[in-house]
mmCIF file of C-alpha atoms in Angstrom:
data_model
loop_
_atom_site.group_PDB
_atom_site.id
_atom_site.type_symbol
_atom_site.label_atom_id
_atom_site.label_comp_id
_atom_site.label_asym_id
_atom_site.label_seq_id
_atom_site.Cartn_x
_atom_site.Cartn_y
_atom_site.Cartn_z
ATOM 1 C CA UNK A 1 -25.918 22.582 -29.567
ATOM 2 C CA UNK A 2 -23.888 20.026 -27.843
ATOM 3 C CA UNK A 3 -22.348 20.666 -24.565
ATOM 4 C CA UNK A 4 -18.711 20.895 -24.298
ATOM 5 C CA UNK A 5 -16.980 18.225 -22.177
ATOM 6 C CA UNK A 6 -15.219 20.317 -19.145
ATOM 7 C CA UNK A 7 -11.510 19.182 -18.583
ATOM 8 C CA UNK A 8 -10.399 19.077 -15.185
ATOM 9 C CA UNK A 9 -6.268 18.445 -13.892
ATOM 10 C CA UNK A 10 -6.767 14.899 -14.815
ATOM 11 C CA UNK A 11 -9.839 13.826 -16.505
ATOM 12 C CA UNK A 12 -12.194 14.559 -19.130
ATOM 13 C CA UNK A 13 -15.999 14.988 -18.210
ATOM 14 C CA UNK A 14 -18.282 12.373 -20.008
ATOM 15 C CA UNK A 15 -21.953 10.820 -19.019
ATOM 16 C CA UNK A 16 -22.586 6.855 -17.608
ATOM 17 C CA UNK A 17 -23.758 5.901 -21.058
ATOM 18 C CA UNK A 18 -20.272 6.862 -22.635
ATOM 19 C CA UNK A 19 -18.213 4.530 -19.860
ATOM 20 C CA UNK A 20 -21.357 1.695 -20.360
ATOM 21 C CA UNK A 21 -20.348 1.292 -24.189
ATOM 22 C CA UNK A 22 -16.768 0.835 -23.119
ATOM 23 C CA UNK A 23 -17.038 -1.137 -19.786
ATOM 24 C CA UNK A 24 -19.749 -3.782 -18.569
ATOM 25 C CA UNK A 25 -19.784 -2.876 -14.709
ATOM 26 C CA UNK A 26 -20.942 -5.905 -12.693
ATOM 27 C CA UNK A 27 -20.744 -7.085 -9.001
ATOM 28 C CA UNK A 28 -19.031 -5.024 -6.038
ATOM 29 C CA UNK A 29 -15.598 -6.002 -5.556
ATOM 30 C CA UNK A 30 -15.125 -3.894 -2.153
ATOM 31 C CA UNK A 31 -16.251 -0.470 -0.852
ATOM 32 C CA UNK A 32 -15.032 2.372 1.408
ATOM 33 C CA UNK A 33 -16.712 5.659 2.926
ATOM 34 C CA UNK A 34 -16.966 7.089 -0.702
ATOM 35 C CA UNK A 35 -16.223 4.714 -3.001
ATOM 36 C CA UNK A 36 -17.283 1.313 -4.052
ATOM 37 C CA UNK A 37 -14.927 -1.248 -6.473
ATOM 38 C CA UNK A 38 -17.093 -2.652 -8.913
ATOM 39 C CA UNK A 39 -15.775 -5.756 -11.699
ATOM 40 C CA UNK A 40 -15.683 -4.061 -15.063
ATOM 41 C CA UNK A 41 -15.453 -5.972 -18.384
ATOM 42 C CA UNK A 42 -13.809 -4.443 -21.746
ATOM 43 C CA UNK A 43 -16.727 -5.222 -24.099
ATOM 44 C CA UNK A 44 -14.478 -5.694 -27.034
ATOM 45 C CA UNK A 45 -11.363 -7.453 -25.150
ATOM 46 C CA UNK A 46 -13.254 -9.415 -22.687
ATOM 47 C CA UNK A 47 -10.674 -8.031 -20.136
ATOM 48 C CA UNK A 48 -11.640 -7.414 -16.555
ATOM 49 C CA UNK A 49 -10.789 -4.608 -14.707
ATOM 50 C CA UNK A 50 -11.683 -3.121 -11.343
ATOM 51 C CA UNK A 51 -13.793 -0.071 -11.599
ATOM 52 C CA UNK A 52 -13.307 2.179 -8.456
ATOM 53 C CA UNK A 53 -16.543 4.636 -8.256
ATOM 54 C CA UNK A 54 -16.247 7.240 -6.336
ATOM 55 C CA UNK A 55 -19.332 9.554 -5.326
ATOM 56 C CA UNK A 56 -17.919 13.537 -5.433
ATOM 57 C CA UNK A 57 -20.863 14.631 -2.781
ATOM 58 C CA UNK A 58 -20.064 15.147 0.210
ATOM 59 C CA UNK A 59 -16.133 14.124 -0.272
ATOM 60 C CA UNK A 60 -14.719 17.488 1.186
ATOM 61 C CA UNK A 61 -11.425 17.347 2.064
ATOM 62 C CA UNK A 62 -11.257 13.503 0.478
ATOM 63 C CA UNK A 63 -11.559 15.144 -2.784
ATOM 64 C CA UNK A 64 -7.959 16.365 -2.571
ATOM 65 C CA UNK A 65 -6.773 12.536 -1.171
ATOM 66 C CA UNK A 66 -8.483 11.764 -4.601
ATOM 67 C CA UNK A 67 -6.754 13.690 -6.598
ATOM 68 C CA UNK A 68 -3.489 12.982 -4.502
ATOM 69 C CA UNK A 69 -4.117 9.518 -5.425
ATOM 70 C CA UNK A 70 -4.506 10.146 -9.282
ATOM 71 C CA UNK A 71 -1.756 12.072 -9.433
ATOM 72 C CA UNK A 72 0.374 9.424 -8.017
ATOM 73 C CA UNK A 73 -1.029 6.847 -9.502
ATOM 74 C CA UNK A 74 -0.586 8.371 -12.992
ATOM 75 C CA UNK A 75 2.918 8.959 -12.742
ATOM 76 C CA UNK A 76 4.234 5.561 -12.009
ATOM 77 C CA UNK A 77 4.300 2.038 -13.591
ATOM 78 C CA UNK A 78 6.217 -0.840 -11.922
ATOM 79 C CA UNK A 79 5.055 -4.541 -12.038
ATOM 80 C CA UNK A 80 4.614 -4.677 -8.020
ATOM 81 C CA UNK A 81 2.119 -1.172 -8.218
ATOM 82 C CA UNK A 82 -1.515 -1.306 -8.808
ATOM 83 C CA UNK A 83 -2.138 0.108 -12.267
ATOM 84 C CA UNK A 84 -4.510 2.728 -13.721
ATOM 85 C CA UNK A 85 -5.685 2.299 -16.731
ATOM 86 C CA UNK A 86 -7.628 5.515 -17.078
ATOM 87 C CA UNK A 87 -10.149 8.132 -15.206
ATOM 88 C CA UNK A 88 -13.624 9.150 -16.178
ATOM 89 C CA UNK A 89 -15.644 11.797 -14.604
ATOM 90 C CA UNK A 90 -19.071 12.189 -14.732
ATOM 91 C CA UNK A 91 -21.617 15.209 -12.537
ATOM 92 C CA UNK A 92 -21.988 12.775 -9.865
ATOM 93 C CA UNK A 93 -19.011 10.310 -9.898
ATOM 94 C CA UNK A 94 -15.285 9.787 -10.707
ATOM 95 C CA UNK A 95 -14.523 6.245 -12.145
ATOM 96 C CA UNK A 96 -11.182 4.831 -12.005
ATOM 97 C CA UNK A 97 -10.525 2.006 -14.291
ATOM 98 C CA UNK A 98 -7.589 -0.005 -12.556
ATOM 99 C CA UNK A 99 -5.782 -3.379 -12.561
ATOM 100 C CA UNK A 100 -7.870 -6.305 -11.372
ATOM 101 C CA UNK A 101 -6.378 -8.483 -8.509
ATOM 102 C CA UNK A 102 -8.481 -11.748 -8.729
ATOM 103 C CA UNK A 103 -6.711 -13.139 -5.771
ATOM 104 C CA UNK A 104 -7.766 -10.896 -3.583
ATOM 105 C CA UNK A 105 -6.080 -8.738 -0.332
ATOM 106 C CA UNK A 106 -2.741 -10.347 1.341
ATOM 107 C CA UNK A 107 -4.533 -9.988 4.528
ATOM 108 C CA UNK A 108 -7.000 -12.649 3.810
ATOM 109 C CA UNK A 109 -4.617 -14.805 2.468
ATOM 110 C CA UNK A 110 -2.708 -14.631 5.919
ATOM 111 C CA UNK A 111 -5.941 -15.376 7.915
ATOM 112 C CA UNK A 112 -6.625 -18.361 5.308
ATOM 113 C CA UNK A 113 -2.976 -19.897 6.115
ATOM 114 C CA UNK A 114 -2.339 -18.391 9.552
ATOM 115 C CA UNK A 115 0.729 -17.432 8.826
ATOM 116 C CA UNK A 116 3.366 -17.888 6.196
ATOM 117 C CA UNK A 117 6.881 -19.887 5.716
ATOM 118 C CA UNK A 118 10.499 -17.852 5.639
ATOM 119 C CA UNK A 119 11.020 -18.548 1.997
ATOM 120 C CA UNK A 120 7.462 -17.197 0.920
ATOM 121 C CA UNK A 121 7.433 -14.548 3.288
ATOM 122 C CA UNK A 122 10.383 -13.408 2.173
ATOM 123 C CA UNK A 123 10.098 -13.470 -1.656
ATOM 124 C CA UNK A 124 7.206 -11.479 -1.211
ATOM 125 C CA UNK A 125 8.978 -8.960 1.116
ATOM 126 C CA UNK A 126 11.991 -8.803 -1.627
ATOM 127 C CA UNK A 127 8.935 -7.413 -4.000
ATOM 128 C CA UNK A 128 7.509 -4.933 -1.828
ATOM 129 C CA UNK A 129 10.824 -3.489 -1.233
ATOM 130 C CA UNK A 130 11.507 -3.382 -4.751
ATOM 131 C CA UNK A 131 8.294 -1.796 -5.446
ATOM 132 C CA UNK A 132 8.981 0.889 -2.468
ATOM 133 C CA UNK A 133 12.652 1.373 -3.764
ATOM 134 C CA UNK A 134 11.058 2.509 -7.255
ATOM 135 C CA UNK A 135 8.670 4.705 -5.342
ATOM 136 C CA UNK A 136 11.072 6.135 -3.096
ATOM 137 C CA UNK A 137 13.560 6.995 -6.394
ATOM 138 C CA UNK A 138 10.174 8.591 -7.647
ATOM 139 C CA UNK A 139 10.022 10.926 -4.177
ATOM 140 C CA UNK A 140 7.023 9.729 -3.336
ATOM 141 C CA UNK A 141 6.270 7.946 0.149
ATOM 142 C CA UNK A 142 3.165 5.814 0.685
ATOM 143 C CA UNK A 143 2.450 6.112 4.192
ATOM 144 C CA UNK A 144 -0.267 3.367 4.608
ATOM 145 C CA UNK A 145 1.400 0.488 3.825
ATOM 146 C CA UNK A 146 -0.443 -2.439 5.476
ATOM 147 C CA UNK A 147 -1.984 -6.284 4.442
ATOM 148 C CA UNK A 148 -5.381 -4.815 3.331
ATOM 149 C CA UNK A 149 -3.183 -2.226 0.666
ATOM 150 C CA UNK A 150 -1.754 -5.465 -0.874
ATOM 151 C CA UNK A 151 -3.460 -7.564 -3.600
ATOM 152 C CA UNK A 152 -2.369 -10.699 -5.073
ATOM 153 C CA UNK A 153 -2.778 -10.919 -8.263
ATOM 154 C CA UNK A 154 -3.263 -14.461 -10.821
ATOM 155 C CA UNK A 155 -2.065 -17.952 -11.009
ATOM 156 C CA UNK A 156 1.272 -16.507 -9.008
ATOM 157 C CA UNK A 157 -0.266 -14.279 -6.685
ATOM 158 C CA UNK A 158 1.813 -11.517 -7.820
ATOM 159 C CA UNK A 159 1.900 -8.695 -5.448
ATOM 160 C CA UNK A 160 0.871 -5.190 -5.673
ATOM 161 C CA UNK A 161 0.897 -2.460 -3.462
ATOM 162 C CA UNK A 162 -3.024 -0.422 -4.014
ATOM 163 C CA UNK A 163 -4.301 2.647 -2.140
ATOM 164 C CA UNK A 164 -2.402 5.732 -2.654
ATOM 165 C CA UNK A 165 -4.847 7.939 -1.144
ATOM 166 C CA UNK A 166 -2.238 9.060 1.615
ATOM 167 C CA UNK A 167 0.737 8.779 -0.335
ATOM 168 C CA UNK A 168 2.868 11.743 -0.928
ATOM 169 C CA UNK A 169 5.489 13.265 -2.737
ATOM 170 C CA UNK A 170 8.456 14.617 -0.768
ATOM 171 C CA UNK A 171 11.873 15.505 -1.424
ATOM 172 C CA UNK A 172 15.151 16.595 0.354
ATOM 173 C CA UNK A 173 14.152 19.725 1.066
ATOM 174 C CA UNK A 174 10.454 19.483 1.428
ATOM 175 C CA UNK A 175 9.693 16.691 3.485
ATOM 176 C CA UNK A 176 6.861 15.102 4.803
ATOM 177 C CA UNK A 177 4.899 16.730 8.052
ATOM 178 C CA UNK A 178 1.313 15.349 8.294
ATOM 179 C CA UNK A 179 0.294 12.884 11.155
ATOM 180 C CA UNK A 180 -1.637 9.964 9.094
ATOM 181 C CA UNK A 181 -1.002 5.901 8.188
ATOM 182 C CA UNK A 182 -2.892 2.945 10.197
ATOM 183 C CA UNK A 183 -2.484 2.894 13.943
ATOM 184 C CA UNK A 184 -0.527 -0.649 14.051
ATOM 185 C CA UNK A 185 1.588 0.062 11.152
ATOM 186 C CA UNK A 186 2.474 3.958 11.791
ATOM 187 C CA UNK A 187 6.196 4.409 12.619
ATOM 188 C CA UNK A 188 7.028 6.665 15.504
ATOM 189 C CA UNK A 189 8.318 9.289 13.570
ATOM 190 C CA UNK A 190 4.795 10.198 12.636
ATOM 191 C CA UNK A 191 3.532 9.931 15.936
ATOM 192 C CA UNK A 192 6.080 11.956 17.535
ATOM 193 C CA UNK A 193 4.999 15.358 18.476
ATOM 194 C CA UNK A 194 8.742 16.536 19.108
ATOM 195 C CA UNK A 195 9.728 15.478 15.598
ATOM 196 C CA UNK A 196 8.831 18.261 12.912
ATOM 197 C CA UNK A 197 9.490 16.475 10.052
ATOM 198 C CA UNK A 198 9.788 12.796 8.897
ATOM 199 C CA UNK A 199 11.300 10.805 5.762
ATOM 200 C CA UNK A 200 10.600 7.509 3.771
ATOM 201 C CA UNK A 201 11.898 5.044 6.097
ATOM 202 C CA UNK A 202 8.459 5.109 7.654
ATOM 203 C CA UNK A 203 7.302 3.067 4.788
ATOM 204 C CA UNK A 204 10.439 0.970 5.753
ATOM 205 C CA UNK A 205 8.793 0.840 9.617
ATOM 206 C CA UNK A 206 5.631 -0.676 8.156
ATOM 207 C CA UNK A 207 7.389 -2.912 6.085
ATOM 208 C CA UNK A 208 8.670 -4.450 9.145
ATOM 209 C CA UNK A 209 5.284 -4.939 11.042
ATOM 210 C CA UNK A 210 3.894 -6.714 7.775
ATOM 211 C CA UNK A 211 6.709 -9.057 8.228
ATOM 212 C CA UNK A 212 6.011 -9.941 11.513
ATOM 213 C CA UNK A 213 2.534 -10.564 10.838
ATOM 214 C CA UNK A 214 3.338 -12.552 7.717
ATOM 215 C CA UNK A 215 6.035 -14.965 9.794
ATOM 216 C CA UNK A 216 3.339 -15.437 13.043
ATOM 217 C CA UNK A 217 -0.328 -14.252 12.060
ATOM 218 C CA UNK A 218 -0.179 -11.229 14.789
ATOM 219 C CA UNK A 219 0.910 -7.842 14.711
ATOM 220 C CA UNK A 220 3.939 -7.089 16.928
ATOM 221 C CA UNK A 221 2.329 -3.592 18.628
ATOM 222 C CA UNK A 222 -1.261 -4.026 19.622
ATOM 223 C CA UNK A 223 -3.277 -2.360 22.234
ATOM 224 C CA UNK A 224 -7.166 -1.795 22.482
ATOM 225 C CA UNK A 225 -6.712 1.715 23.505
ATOM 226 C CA UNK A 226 -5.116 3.656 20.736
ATOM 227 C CA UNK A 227 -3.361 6.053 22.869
ATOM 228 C CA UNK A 228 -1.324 2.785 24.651
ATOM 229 C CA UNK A 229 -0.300 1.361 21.130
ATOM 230 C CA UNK A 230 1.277 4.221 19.994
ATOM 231 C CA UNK A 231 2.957 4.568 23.666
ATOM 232 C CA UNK A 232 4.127 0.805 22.653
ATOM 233 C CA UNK A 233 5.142 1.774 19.006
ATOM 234 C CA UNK A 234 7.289 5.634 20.247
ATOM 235 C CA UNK A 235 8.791 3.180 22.874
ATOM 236 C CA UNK A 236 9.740 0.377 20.163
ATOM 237 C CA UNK A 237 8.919 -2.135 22.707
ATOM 238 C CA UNK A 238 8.229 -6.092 20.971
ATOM 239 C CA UNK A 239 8.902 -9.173 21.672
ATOM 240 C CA UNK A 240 9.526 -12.684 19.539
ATOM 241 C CA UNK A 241 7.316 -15.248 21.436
ATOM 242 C CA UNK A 242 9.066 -18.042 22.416
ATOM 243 C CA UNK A 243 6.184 -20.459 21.074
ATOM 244 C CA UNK A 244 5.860 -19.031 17.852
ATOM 245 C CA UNK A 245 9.014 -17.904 17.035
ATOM 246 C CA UNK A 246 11.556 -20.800 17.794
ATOM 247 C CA UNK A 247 11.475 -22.253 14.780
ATOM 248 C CA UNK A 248 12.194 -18.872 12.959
ATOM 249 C CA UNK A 249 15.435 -17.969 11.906
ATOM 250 C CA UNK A 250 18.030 -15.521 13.827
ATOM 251 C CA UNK A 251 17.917 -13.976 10.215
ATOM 252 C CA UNK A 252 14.619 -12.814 10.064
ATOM 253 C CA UNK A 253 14.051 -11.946 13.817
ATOM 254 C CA UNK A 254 17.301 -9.571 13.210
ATOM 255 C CA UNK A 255 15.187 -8.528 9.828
ATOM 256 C CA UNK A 256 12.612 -6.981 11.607
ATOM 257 C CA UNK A 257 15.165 -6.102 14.887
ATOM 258 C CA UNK A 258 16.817 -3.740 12.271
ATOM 259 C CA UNK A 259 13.613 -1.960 10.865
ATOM 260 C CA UNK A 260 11.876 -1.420 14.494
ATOM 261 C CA UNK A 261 14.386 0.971 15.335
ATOM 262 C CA UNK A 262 12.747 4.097 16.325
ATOM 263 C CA UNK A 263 15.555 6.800 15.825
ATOM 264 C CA UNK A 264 14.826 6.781 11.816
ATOM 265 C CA UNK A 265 18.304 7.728 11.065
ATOM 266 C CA UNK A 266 19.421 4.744 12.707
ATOM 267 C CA UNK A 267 16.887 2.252 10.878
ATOM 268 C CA UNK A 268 17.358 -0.092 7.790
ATOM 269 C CA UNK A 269 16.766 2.078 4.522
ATOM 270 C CA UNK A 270 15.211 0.399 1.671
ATOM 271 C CA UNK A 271 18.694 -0.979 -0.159
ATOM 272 C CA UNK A 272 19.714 -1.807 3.420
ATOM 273 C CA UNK A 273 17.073 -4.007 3.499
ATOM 274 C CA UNK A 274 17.052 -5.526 0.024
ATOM 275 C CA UNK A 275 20.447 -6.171 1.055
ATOM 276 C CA UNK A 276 20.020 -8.244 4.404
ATOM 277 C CA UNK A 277 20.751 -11.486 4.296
ATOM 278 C CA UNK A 278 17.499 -12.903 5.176
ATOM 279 C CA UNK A 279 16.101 -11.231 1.873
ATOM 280 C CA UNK A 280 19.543 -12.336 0.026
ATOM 281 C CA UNK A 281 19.565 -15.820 0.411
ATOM 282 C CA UNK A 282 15.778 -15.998 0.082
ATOM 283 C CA UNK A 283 16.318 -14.136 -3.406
ATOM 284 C CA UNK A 284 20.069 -15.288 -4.678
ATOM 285 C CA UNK A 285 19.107 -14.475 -8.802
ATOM 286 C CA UNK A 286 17.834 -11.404 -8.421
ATOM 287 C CA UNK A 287 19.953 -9.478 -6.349
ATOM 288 C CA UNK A 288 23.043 -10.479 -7.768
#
């Protein structure tokens, strides 16, 4: 008697062999505490995809960031978001079959060019913004937005934002309470003990800090101790450095002036910022 395959909230049990005939899984792509990202082939397209295992042992409380992520994931399609192409489970492992990005993470693309020019930096801005304004319409905030979560994708080095492990979905009456995100992207609203409650515009926050780095090569809050970077970030306190940002427009330093503004309700919103004119005039066709 065969075994029935057990359905869970998102996927449908099946063993190794089943994914093999579909998928040749090659080299590792990248890894994490749980998970590694292997190359995966369509044996009958010749397509590749990446393959993100995940081992279910030992997960815990990341099992719930993995559904989290899944959920999300399966409930949105725009051309600047990672896609997933489908889940398989297996007893050991969950395998998600998602869009390759052969050019890799933005982040190493910065450290290869140091930093980049207004007019790419801001093209690329324009699409995470759009990507973020689609999310944000969607109720859902991703909440580690950062250089590694961006992959660039073919001949164009398209853009996509990846990880949605501690992405969430809010809305006006429920919104979003836990204290999480990377340490030199994390707006202050998180970090704020007084605060009870924050909104989307933290995505906004880290938005900002990813284009400073893109326009100079360095963050603009860093501390070795954690506890004095997030005294720098509550504070708001940055500076433009004279010797690597006099050549950069007024435009763009009052860009990033307008997003590192730490009362929330006071900061740039998404459309605020697709409409400032360092993004306009950077993008003239497309927000016309």
């Amino acid at each position: 008697m065969t075994q029935k395959k057990r359905k869970t909230k998102f996927f449908t049990r099946v063993t190794k062999e089943e994914i093999l005939r579909v998928y040749n899984i090659g080299e590792s792509i990248g890894s994490g505490n749980f998970s590694v990202v292997k190359l995966g082939k369509d044996r009958k397209t010749g397509e590749k995809w990446a393959i993100k295992v995940i081992r279910k042992k030992g997960m815990g409380n990341n099992l719930r960031m993995l559904e989290n992520e899944i959920d999300i994931l399966s409930r949105i399609d725009h051309p600047n978001i990672i896609r997933l192409k489908e889940i398989y489970e297996t007893k050991e492992k969950v395998y998600l079959v998602m869009e390759y990005c052969d050019k890799g993470e933005i982040f190493e693309d910065i450290v290869e060019e140091g930093f980049y020019n207004e007019e790419k930096a801001s093209k690329l801005i324009y699409k995470i913004l759009m990507a973020l304004k689609y999310l944000h319409e969607q109720g859902i905030a991703h909440r580690d937005l950062k250089p590694e979560n961006l992959l660039l994708s073919g001949q164009n080095k398209e853009i996509k934002i990846a990880d949605f492990g501690l992405s969430k979905i809010y809305s006006e009456k429920i919104m979003l309470q836990t204290a999480c995100g990377t340490p030199g992207y994390v707006a202050p609203e998180i970090l704020d003990e007084d605060l009870n409650s924050y909104g989307p515009k933290v995505d906004v926050w880290s938005v900002g800090v990813i284009t400073y780095i893109m326009l100079c090569g360095y963050p603009p809050f860093y501390n070795e101790n954690t506890n004095n970077l997030f005294k720098q970030i509550l504070s708001g306190e940055f500076e433009f450095p004279e010797e690597d940002w006099s050549k950069i427009s007024e435009e763009a330093k009052q860009f990033i002036s307008k997003i590192f503004i730490v009362d929330s309700s006071s900061r740039m919103s998404v459309d605020q910022a697709l409409n400032h004119p360092w993004i306009l005039n950077h993008n003239p066709k497309k927000n016309k």
